[in-house]
Coordinates of C-alpha atoms and ligand atoms in Angstrom, one line a residue:
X1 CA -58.3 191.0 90.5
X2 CA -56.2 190.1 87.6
X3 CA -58.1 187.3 85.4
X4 CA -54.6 185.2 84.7
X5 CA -53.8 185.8 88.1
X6 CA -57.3 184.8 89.8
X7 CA -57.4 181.6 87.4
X8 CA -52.9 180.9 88.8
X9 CA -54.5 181.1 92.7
X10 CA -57.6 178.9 92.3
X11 CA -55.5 176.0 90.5
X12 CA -52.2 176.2 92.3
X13 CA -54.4 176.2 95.4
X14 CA -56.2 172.9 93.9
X15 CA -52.6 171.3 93.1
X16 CA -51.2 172.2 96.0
X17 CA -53.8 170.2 97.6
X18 CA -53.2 167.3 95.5
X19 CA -49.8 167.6 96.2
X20 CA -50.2 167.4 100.2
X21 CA -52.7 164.8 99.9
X22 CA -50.0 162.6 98.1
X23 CA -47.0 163.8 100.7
X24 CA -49.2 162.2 103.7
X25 CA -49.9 159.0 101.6
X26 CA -46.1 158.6 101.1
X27 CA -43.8 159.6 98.3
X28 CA -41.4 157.6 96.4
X29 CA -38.9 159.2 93.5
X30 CA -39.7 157.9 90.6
X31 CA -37.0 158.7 88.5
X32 CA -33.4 160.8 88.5
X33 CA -33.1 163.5 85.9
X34 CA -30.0 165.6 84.5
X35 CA -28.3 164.6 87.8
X36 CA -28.3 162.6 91.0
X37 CA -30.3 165.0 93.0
X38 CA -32.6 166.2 90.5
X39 CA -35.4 163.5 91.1
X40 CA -39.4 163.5 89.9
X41 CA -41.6 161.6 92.2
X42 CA -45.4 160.4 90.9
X43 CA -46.9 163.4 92.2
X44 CA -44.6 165.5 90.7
X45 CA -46.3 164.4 87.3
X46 CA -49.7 164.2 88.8
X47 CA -49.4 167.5 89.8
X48 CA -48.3 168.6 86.7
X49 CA -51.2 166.5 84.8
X50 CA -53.7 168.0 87.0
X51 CA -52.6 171.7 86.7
X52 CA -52.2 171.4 82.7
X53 CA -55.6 170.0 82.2
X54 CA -57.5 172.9 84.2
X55 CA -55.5 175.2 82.2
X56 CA -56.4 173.6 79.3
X57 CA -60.0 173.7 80.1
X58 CA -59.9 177.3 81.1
X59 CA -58.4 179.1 78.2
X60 CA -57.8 176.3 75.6
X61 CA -55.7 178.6 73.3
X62 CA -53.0 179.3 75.7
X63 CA -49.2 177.6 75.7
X64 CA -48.0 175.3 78.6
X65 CA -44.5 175.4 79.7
X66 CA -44.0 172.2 82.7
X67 CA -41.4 171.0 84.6
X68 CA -42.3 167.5 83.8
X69 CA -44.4 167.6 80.8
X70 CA -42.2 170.0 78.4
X71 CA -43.8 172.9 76.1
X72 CA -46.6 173.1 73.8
X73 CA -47.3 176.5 72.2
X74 CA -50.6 178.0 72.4
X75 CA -51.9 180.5 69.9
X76 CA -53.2 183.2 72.5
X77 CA -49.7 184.6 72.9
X78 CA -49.9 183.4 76.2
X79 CA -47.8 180.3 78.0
X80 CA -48.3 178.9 81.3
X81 CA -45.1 178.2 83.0
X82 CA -45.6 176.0 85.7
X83 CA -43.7 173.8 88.2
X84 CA -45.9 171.3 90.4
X85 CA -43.8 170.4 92.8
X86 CA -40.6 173.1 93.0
X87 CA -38.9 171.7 96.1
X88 CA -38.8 168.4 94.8
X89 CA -36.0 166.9 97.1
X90 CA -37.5 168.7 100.0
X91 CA -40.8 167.1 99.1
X92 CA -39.6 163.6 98.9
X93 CA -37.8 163.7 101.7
X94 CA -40.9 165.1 103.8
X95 CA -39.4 168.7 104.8
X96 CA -42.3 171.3 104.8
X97 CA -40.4 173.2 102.1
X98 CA -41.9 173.0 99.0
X99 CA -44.5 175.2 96.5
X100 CA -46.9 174.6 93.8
X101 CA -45.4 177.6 91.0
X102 CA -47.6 179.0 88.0
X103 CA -47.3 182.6 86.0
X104 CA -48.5 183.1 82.7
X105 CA -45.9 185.2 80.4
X106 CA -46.8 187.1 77.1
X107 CA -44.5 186.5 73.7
X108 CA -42.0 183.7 73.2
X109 CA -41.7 181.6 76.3
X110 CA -38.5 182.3 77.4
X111 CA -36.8 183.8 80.4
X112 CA -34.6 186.4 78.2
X113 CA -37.8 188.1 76.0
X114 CA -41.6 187.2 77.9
X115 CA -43.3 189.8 79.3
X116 CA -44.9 188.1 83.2
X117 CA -48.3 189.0 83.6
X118 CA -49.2 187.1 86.6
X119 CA -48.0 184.4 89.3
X120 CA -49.3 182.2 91.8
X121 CA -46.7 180.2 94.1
X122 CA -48.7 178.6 96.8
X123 CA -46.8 176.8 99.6
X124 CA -49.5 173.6 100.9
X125 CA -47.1 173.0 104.0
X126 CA -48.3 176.3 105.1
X127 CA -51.2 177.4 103.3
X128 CA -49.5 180.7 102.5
X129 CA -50.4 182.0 98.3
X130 CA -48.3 184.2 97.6
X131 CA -49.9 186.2 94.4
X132 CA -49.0 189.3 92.0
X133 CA -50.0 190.8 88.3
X134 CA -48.1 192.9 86.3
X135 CA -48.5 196.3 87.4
X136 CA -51.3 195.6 90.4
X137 CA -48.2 194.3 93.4
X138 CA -47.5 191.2 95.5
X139 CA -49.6 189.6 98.2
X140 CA -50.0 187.5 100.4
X141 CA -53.3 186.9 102.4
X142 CA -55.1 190.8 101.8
X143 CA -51.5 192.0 102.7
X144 CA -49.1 194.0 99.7
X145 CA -46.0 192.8 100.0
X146 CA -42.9 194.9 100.0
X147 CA -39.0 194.2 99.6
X148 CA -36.8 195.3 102.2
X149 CA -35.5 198.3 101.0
X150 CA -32.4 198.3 103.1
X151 CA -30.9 195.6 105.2
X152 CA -30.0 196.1 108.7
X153 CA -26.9 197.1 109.9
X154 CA -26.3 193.3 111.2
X155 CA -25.7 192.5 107.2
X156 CA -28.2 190.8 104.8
X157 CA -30.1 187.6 105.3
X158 CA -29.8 186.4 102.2
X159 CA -30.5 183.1 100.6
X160 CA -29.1 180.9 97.6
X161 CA -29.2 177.6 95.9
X162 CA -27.1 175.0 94.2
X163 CA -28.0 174.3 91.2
X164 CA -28.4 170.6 89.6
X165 CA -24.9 170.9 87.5
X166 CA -22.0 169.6 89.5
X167 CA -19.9 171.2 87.0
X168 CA -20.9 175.0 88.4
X169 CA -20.9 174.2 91.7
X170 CA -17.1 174.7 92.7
X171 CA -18.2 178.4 91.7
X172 CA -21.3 178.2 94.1
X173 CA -19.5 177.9 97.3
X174 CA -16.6 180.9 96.0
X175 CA -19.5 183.0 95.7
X176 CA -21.0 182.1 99.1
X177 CA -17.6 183.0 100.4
X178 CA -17.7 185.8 98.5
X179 CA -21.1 187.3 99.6
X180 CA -20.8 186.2 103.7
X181 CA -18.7 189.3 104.1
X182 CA -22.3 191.2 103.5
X183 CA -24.6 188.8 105.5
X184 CA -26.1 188.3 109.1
X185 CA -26.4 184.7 107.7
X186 CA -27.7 182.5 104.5
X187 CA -30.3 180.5 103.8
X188 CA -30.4 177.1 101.4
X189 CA -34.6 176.3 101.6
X190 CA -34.4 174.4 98.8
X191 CA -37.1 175.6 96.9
X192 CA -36.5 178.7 94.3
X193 CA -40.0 179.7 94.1
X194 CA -40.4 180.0 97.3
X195 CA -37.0 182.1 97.9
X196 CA -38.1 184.5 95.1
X197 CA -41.5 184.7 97.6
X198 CA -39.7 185.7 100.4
X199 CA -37.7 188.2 98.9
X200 CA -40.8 189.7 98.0
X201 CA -42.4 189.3 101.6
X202 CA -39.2 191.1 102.5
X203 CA -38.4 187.4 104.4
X204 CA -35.2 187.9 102.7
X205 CA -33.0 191.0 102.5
X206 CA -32.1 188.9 99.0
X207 CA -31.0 186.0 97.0
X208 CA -29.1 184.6 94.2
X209 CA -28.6 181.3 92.3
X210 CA -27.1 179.7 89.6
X211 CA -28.5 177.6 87.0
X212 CA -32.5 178.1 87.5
X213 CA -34.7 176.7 84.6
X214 CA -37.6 179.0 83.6
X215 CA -40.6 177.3 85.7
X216 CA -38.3 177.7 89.1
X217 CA -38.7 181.7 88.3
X218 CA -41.2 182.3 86.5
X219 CA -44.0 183.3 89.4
X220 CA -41.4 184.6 92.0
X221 CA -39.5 186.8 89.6
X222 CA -42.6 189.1 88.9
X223 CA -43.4 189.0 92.9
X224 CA -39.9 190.3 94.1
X225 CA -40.1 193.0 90.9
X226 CA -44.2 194.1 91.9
X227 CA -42.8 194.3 95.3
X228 CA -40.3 197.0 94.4
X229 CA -37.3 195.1 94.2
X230 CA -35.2 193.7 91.1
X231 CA -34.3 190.7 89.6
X232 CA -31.8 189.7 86.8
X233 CA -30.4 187.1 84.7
X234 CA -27.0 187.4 84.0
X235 CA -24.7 185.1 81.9
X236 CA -21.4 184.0 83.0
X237 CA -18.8 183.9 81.1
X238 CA -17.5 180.4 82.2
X239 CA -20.6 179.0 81.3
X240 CA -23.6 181.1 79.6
X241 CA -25.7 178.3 79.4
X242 CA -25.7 178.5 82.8
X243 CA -27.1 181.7 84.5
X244 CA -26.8 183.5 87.6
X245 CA -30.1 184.5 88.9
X246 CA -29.9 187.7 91.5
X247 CA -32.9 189.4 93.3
X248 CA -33.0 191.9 96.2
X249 CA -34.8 195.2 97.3
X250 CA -33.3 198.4 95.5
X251 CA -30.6 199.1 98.8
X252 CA -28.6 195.9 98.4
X253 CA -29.3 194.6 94.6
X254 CA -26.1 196.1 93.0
X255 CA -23.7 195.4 96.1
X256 CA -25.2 191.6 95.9
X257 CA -24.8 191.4 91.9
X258 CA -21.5 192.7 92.2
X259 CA -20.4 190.4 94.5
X260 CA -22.2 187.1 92.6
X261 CA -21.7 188.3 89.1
X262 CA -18.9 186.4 88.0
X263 CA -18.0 182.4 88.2
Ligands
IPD301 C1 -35.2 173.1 92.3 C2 -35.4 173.9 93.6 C3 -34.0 174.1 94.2 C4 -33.0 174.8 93.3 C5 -32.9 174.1 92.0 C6 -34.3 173.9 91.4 P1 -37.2 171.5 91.6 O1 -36.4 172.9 91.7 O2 -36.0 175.1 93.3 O3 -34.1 175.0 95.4 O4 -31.8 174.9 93.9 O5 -32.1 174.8 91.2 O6 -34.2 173.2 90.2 O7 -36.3 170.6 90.8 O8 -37.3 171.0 93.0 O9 -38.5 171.8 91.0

């Protein structure tokens, strides 16, 4: 297997067990962020800690990306961008929902220009690791994973997510209402990582959300795209600081972008 990608498994699995250890011990938020529901709880930063200094051990001249811990630049050409805990308000409020998130990208860390070379996003609730490398697939558990490549005649399941900004999310709901026309239902889970997972595992028909930061996409971004299907960024005129993220097998990706793609 993939070197970036065996090195992603082995540590998300380790932080992910750190991460369950600390849920059953009891979690308190230890701070509020950009907004009210964008918390960080201790383990979220223990997590982090943990996962940055096994990178750091492993391959030393690497860059590290963190939800929690911010950006250092390597000089491998390589960053690691990670989240600990992505589910955060799932996590602290003890709904099995969360994932452990690390990919390593090559060229400047950013979502617009890095080239993913691997991902890990490992779900401790359920044990599931969900794995891919640039140009070797998806998988999960010995099994390649494969988008849906149409959805059933009963509509879409798809699923979405609201971002942190209160200011954007007037245009979330209109785009719910915009996209339930298409869908057999929708999903909120709460965790992007882990949506991105499922639209790999073909879990969801597809999904789209607005406002992601670079470690919520990192990892499941290159599993949906090894497992056939597509994902985008796309600016918004209202707001292009704040981008709408889309991802869906081949059959539905243009009908769901079409029908997101604008505030
Ligand atoms: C959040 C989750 C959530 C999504 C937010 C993300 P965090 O990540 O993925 O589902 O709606 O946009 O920021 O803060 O729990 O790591």
């Amino acid at each position: 297997m993939d070197e970036l990608a065996e090195l992603a498994i082995e540590i998300a699995r380790e932080a992910g067990g750190l991460a369950r250890l600390r849920r059953e011990e009891g979690v308190a938020i230890a701070a509020t962020k950009s907004s009210i529901a964008d918390i960080v709880t201790e383990a979220d930063r223990e997590v982090e800690t943990l996962i940055r200094s096994r990178l750091a051990a492993a391959r030393p001249d690497d860059g590290f990306l963190g939800e929690e811990s911010g950006a250092d630049r390597g000089e491998s050409g390589i960053t690691w961008v990670v989240d600990p805990i992505d589910g955060t308000v799932n996590y602290a409020y003890g709904i099995p929902a969360y994932a452990v998130s690390i990919a390593a990208v090559r060229g400047e860390p950013v979502p617009e220009s890095w080239e993913a070379l691997a991902g890990a996003v490992f779900s401790p609730p359920t044990g599931e690791m969900f794995h891919a490398a640039q140009g070797a697939g998806a998988w999960l558990s010995g099994r390649r994973l494969e988008v849906n490549a149409r959805p059933s005649a009963a509509g879409a399941l798809l699923a979405t997510g609201f971002g942190y900004n209160p200011a954007t999310h007037a245009g979330d709901l209109a785009r719910v209402g915009r996209v339930m026309p298409m869908t057999r239902d929708l999903r909120r889970v709460g965790a992007a990582s882990l949506d991105l997972a499922f639209v790999a595992a073909g879990r969801f028909d597809g999904y789209f959300e607005r406002g992601l930061q670079p470690w919520d996409h990192a990892a499941g971004a290159l599993l949906v795209v090894e497992a056939g299907g597509r994902f985008a960024r796309v600016d918004l005129a209202d707001n292009p600081g704040r981008p709408l993220f889309v991802a869906a097998g081949p059959g539905l990706f243009d009908e769901l972008l079409a029908a997101t793609g604008s505030p």
